Every structure is written in C-alpha cells, then in structure tokens.
mmCIF file of C-alpha atoms in Angstrom:
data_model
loop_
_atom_site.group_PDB
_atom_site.id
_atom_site.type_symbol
_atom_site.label_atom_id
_atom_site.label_comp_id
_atom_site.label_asym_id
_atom_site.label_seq_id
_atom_site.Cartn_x
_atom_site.Cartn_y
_atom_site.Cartn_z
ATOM 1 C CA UNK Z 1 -97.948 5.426 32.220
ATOM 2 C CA UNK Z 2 -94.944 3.764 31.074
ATOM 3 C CA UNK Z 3 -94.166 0.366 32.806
ATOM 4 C CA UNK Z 4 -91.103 -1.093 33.772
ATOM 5 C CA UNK Z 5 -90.269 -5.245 33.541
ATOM 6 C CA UNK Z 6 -86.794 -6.151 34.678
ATOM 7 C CA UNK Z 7 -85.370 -9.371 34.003
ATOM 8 C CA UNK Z 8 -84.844 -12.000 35.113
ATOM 9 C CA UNK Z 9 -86.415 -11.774 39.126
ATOM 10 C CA UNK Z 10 -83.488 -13.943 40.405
ATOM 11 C CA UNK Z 11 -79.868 -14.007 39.034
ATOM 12 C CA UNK Z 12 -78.240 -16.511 41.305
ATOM 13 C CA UNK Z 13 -74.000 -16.068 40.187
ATOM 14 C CA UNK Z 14 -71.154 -16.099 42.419
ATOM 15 C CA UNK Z 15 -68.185 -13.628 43.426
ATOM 16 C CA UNK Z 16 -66.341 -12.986 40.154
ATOM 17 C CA UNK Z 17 -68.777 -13.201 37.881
ATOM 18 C CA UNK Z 18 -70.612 -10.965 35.816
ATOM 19 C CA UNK Z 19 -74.059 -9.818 36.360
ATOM 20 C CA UNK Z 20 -76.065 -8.890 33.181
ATOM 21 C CA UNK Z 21 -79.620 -7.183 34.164
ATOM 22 C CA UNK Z 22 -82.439 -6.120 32.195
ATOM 23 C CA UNK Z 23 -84.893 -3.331 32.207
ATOM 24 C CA UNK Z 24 -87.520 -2.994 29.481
ATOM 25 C CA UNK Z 25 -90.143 -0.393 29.032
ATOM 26 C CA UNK Z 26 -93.653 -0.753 27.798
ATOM 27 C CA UNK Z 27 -92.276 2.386 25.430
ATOM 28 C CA UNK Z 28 -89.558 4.196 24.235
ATOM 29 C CA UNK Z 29 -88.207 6.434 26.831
ATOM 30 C CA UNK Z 30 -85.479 9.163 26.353
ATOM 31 C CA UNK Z 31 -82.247 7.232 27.871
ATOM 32 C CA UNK Z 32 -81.230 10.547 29.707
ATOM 33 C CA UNK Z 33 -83.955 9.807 32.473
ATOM 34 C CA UNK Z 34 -83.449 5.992 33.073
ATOM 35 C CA UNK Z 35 -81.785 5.583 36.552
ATOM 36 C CA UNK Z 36 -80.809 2.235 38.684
ATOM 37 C CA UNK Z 37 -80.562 1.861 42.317
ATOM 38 C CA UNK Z 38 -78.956 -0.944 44.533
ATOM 39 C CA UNK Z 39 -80.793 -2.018 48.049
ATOM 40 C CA UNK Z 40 -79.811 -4.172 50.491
ATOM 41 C CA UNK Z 41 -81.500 -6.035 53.253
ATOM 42 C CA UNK Z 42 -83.041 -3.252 55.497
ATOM 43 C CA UNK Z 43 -80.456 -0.530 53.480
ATOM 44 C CA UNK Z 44 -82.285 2.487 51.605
ATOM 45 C CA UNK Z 45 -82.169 2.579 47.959
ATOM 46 C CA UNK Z 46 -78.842 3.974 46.527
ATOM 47 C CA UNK Z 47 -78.196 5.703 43.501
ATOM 48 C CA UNK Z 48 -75.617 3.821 41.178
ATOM 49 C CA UNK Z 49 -76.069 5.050 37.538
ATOM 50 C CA UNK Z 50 -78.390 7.450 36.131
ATOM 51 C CA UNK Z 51 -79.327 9.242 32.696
ATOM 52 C CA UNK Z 52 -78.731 5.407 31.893
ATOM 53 C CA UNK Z 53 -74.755 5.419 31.576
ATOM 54 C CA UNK Z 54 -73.575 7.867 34.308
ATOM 55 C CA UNK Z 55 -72.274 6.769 37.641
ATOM 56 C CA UNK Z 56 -73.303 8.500 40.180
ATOM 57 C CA UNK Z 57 -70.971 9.816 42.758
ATOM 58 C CA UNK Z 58 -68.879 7.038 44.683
ATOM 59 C CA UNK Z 59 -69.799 4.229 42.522
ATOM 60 C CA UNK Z 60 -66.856 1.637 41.410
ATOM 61 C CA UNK Z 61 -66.554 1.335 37.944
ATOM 62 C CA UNK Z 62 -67.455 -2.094 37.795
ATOM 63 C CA UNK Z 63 -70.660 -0.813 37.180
ATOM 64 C CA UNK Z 64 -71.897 0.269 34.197
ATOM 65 C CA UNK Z 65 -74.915 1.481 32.782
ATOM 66 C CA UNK Z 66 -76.664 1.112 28.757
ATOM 67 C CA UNK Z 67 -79.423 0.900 26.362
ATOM 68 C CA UNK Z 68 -81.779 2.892 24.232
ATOM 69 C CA UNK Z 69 -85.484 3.022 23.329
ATOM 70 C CA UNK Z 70 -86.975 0.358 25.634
ATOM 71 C CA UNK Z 71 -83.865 -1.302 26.497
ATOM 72 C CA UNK Z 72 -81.504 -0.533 29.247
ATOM 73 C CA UNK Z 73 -79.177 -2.898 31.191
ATOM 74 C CA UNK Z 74 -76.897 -2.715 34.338
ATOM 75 C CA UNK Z 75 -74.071 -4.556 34.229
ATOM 76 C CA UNK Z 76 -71.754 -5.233 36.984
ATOM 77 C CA UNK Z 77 -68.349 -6.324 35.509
ATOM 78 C CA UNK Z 78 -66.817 -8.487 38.774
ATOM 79 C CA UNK Z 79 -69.358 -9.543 41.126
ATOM 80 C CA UNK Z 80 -67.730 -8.371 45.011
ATOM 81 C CA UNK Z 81 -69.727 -9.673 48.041
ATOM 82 C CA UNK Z 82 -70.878 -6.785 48.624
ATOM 83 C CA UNK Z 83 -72.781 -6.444 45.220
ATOM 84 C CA UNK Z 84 -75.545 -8.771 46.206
ATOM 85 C CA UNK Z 85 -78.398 -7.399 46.497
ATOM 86 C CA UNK Z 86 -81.938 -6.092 44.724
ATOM 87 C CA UNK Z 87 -81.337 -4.116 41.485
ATOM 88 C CA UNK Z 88 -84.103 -1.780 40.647
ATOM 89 C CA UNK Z 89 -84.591 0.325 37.184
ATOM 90 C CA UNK Z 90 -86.533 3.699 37.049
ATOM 91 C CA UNK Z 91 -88.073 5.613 34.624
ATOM 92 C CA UNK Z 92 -87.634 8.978 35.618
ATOM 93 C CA UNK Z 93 -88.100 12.808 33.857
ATOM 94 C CA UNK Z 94 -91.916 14.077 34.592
ATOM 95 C CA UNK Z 95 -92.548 11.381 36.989
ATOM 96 C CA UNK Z 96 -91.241 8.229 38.322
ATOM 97 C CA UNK Z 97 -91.810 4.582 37.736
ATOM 98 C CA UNK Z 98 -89.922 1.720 39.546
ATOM 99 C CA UNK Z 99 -89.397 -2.021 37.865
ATOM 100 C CA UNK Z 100 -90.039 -4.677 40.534
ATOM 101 C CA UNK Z 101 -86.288 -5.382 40.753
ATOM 102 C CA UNK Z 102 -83.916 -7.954 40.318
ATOM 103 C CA UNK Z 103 -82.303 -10.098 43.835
ATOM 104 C CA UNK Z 104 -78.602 -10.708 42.709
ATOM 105 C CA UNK Z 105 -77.856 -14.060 44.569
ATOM 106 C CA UNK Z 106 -75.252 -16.135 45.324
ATOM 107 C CA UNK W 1 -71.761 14.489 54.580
ATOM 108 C CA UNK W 2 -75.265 14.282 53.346
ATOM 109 C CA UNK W 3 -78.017 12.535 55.954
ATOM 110 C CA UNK W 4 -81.505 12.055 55.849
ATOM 111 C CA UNK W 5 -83.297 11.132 59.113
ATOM 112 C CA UNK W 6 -87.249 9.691 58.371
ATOM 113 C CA UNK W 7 -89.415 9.496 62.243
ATOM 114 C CA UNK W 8 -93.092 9.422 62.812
ATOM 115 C CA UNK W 9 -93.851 5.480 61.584
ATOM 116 C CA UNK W 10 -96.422 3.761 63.744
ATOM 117 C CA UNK W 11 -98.892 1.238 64.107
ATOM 118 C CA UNK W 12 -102.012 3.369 62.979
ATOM 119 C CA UNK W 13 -105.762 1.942 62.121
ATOM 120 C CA UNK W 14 -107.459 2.209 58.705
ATOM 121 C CA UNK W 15 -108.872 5.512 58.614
ATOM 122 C CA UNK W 16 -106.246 7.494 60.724
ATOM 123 C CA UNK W 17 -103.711 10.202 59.872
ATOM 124 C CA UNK W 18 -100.080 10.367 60.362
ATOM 125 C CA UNK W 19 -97.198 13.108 59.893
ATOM 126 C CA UNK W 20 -93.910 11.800 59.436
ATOM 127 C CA UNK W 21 -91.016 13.996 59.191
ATOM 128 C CA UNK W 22 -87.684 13.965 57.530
ATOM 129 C CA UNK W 23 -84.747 15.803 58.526
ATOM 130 C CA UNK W 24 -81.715 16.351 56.559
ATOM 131 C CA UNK W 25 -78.148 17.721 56.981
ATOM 132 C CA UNK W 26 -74.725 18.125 55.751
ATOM 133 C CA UNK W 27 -75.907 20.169 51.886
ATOM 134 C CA UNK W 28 -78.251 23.187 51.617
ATOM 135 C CA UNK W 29 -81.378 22.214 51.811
ATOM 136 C CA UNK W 30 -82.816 25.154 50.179
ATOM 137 C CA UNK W 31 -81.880 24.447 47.198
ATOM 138 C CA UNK W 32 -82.952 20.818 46.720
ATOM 139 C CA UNK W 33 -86.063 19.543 46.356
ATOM 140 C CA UNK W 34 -87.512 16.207 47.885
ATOM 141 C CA UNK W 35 -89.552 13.500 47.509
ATOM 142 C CA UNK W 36 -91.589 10.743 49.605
ATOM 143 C CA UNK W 37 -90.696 7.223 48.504
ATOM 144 C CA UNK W 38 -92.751 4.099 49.942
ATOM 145 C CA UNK W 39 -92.122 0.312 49.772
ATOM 146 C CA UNK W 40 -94.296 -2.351 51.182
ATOM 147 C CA UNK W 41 -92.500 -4.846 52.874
ATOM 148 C CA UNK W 42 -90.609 -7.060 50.445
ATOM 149 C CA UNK W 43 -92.366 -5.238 47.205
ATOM 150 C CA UNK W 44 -91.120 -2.786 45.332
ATOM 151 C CA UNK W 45 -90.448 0.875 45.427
ATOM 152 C CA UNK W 46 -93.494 3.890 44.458
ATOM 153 C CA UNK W 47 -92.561 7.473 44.520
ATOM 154 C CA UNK W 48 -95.473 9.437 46.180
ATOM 155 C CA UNK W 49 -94.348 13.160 46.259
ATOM 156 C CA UNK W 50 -92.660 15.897 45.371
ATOM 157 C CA UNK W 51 -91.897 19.296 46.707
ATOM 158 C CA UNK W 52 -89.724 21.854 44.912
ATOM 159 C CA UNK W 53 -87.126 23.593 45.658
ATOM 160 C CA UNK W 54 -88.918 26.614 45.995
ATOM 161 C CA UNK W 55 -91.940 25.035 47.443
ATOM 162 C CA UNK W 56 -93.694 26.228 44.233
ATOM 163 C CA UNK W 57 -94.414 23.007 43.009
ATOM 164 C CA UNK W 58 -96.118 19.671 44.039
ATOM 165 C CA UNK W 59 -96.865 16.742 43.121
ATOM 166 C CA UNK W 60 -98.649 13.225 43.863
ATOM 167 C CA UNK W 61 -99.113 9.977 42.641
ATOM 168 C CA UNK W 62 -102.432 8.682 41.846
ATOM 169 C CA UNK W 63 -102.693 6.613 44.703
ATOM 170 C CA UNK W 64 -102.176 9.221 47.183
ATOM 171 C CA UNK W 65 -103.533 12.205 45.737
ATOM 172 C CA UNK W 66 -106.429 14.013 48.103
ATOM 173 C CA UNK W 67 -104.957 11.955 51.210
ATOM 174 C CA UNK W 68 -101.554 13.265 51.279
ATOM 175 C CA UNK W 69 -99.881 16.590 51.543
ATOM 176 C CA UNK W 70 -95.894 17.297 51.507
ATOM 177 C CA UNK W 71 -94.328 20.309 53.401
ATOM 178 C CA UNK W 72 -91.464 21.441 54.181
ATOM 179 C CA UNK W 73 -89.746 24.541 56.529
ATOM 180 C CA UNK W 74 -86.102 25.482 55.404
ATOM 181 C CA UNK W 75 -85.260 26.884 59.001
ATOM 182 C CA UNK W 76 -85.618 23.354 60.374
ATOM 183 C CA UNK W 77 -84.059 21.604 56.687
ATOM 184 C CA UNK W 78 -86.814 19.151 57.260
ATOM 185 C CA UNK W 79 -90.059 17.928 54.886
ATOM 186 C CA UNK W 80 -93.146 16.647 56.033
ATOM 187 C CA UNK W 81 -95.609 13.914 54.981
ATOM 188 C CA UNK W 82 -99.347 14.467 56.174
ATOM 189 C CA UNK W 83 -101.281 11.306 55.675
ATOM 190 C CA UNK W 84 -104.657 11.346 55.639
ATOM 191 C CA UNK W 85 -107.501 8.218 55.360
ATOM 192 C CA UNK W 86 -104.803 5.469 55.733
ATOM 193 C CA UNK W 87 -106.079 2.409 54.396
ATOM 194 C CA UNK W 88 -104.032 -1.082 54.832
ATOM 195 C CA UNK W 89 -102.590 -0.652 51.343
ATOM 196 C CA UNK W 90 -100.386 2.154 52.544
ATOM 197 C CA UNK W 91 -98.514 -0.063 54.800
ATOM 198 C CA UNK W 92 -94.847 0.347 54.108
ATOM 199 C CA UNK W 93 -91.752 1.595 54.563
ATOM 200 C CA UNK W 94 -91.380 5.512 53.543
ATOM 201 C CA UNK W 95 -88.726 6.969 52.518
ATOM 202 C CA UNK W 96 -87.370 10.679 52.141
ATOM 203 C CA UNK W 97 -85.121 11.163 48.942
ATOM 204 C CA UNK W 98 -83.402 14.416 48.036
ATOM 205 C CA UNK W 99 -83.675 14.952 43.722
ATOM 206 C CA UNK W 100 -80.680 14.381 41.996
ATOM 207 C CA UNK W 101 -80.815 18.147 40.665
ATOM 208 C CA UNK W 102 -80.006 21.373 42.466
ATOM 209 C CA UNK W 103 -82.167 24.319 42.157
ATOM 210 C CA UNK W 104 -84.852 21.992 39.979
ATOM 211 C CA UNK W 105 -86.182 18.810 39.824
ATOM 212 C CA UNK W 106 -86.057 15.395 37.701
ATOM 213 C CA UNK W 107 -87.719 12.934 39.634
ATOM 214 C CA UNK W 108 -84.201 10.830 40.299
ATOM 215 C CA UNK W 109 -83.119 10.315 43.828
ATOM 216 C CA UNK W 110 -79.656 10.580 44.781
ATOM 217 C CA UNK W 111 -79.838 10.168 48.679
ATOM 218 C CA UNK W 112 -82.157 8.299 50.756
ATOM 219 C CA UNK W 113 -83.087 8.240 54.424
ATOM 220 C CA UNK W 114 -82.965 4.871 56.145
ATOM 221 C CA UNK W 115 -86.845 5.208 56.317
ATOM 222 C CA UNK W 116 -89.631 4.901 58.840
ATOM 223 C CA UNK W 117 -92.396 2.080 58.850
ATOM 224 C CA UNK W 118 -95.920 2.795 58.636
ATOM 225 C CA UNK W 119 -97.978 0.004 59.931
ATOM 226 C CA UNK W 120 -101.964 0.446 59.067
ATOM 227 C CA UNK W 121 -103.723 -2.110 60.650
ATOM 228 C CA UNK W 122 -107.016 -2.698 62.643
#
C-alpha cells in the first residue's frame, strides 16, 4: 500500500502570501492519479486539482498543482481568506490513499 | 447543480448495525459511480467503498471488508451503506462522494455530501 506524508502539518502564512505544500509517497506513483482536496471547518472535502496539475471545475487559478515520482506539491499563488484551511493529497487509480493533511493558518 | 444529501448517523453501541443513505441530484446518477468516505473527528480522510456505475463492481477497504455492504437503486438516485459489527473505531463522519469519471471509475472524488456522523459508543 503506498503511503502518503504531507508536509509540513502546520503552515501558519498570512493573506498574500504563498503557500508551498508537500506530498510525498512511500513510492513512485503515476502523476495522472495524484489528486488534492481543500476542507474547511465542518465543510466536505472539495476537489481542487487532480491527475496532479489539472484544476478541477470552478477552481481559481491561484492554484496549481505539480510533481513526479514521489513528489507532488500544491501551491496556492496569493493566499485569499478564504484559502485557509486543511490541504489533503491522495493517491488515487486502483484504490485510494489520503495524506493526513496540511492546516493552512494564519 | 450537483447535491449529495448523507442521513442515517446515530449514536449506536459496539456491536450494532446501521444503514445510512445518500441521496443525490442535479446529474444522472446512472452513470456515475460512488463511494463511502469516513473521517474521525479531527483525523484524516479513508475511502471505504465503491460501487460502479453499473453496480457490477465493488469494492472495500481492509478495514471494513465482511462488515460493510454498499447499494444503490437508480429509481431513487440514492446509495446505501449497511454497517455491520460497529466497533468504536468506526466512529466518524461518512461521507458520500460521486467518482470523478462518468460511465467508469478512478477512485477520485469530485463532489461530496456534507456527511452524516456515526457515533459508536457504549
């Protein structure tokens, strides 16, 4: 089972900035099936890129999606107030994996 | 617009069962297949289950598999999650998801219900 570690837990920034987050697989993974999700406080998940670089429908493109082999990142170019939240990567294709997520704070 | 509605959480004790039920509007529901997502109160997220499409195919993870069964009836667009055995460590929230991939599957989620809380405590 491949295992997901996303780094770091807690990226405290503020409104303007830019958010760098990591994803990192226990093994090399075909970047067509690596997918993130955004989830705020009592919110459902939402789909913002998958395949590792597409947006998904609706999403600004302040957010952008890379990486290859065992490591992917989500980058969100201007931080809004509405972008903080918990980041989580997913290893998806046969089956799904979840990392344990990232809390974007301010 | 696409919606997913999640019902049936409860406070349950170890050892009971449970059906929760999703229902979904606003795309065509036949041609999607879903999933049961779960998170634990401030943990993070564990697909469950899969049901095709075409109701051909399903799937579990490990940590359900023999306890739980997925269903689904197209007249109603809704899909079902029997839970069998529930121990504490299947206290969460649960969450239906619709695959990101019409008329096949990929294990990606592009919508999400709000979810329903499943409690399993003595």
């Amino acid at each position: 089972e491949i295992v997901l570690t996303q780094s770091p837990d807690t990226l405290s920034l503020s409104p303007g900035e830019r958010a760098t987050l990591s994803c990192r697989a226990s093994q090399s993974v075909s970047s067509s099936y690596i997918a993130w999700y955004q989830q705020t406080p009592g919110q459902a998940p939402k789909l913002l890129i998958y395949g590792a670089s597409s947006r998904a429908t609706g999403i600004p493109g302040r957010f952008s999606g890379s990486g290859s082999g065992t490591d992917f990142t989500l980058t969100i170019s201007r931080l809004e107030p509405e972008d903080f939240a918990v980041y989580s990567c997913q290893h998806y294709g046969s089956s799904s994996t979840f990392g344990q997520g990232t809390k974007v704070e301010i | 617009e696409v919606q997913l509605v999640e019902s049936g959480g409860i406070v349950i004790q170890p050892g009971g069962s449970l059906r929760l039920t999703c229902e979904t509007s606003g795309f065509i529901f036949d041609d999607y297949s879903m999933h049961w997502v779960r998170q634990p109160p401030g943990k993070g997220l564990e697909w469950i289950s899969l049901l095709s499409w075409d109701g051909d195919d399903t799937t579990f993870a490990d940590s359900v598999k023999g306890r739980f069964t997925i269903s689904r009836d197209n007249s109603e667009n809704s899909v079902f999650l029997q839970m069998n055995n529930l121990s504490t460590e299947d206290t969460a929230f649960y969450y239906c998801a619709r695959d990101g991939v019409p008329l096949g599957y990929r294990y990606y989620f592009d919508s999400w219900g709000q979810g329903t809380l499943v409690t399993v405590s003595s």
